[in-house]
CSV table of C-alpha atoms in Angstrom, one decimal:
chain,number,residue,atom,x,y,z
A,1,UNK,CA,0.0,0.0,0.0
A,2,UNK,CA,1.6,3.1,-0.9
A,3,UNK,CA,0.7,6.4,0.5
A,4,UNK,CA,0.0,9.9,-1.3
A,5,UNK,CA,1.7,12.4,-1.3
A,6,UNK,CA,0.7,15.7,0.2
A,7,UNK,CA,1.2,18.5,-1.0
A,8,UNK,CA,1.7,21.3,1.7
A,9,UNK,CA,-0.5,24.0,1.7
A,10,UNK,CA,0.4,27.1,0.3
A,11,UNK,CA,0.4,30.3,2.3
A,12,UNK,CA,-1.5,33.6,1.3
A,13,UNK,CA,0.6,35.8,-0.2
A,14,UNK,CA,0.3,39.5,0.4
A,15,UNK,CA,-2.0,39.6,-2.9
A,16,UNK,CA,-4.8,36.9,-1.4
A,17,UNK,CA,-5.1,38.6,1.7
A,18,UNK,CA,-5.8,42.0,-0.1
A,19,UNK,CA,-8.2,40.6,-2.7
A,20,UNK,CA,-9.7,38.2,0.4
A,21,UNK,CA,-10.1,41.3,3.3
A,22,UNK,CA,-11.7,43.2,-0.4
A,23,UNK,CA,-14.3,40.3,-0.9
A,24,UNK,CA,-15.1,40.4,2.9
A,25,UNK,CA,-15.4,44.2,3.2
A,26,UNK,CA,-18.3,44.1,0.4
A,27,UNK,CA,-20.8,41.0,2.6
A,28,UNK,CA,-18.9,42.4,6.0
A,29,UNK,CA,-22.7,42.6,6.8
A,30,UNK,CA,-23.6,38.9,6.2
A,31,UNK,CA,-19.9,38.0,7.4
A,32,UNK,CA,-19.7,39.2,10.6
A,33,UNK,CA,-23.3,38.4,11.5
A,34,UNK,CA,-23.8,37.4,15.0
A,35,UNK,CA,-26.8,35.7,14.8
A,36,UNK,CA,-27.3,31.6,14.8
A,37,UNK,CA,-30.6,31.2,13.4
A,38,UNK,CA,-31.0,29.0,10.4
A,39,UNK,CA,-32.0,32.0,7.8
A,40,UNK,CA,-28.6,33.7,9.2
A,41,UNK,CA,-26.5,30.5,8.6
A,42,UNK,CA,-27.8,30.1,5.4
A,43,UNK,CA,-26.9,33.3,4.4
A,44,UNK,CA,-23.7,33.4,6.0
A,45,UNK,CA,-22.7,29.8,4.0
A,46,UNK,CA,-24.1,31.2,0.5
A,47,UNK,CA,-21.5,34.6,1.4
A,48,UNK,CA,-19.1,32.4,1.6
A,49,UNK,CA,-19.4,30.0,-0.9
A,50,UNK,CA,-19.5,33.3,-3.0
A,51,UNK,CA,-16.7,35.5,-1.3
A,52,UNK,CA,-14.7,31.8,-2.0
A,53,UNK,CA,-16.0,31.8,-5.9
A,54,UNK,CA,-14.9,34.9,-6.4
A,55,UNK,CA,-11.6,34.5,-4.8
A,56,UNK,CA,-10.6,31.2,-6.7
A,57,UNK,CA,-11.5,32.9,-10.0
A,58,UNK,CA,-8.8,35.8,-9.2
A,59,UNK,CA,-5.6,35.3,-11.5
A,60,UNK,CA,-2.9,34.9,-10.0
A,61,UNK,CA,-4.7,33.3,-6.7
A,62,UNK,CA,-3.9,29.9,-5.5
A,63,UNK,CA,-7.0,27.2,-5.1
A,64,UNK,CA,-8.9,27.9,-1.4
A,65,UNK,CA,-11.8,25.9,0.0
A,66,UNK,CA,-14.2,27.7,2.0
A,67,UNK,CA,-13.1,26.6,5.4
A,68,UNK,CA,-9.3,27.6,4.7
A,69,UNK,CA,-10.8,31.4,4.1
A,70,UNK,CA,-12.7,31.4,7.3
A,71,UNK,CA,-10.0,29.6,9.1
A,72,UNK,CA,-7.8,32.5,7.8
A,73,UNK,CA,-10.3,35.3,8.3
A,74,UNK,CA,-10.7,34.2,12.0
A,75,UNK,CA,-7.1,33.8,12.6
A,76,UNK,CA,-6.9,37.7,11.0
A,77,UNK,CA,-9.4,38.9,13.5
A,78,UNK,CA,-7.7,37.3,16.6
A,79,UNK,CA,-4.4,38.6,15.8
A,80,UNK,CA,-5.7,42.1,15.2
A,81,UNK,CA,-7.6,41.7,18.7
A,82,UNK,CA,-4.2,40.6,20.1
A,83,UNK,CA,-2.0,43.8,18.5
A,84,UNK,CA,-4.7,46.0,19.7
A,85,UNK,CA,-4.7,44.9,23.2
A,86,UNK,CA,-1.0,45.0,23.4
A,87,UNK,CA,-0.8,48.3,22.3
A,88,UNK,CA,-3.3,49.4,24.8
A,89,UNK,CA,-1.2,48.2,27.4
A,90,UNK,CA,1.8,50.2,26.0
């Protein structure tokens, strides 16, 4: 039995992030939506499924899948949150 290879995963480059934080600001409404309720959900997965569309189709952009582009969006958010409290306590 032979095993496949991986291939490691690419990281953003400076372009993605800028064309990813541009797709976000335009649904930031439907994105950041706090609310759990099934119409909300539904509308938050169809933003994303879009906001991930619209990426992929980008030249010059590697392949994401959706949960790679929230997994990165969250990760943005927290280390924002992180720099801003750190420079409050400065």
């Amino acid at each position: 039995m032979t095993m496949a290879k991986f291939e490691a995963r690419k990281n953003f480059t400076g372009f993605e992030r800028e064309v990813l934080i541009g797709e976000i600001e335009k649904y930031k409404s439907a994105v950041e939506n706090k609310s759990t309720k099934a119409n909300a959900n539904n509308g938050k997965t169809a933003t994303w499924m879009e906001i991930t569309r619209r990426l992929n189709s980008t030249p010059g952009v590697h392949y994401r899948r959706m949960a790679q582009l929230q997994g990165y969006y969250q990760n943005l958010k927290r280390r924002e949150s992180h720099e801003e409290k750190s420079r409050k306590k400065n």
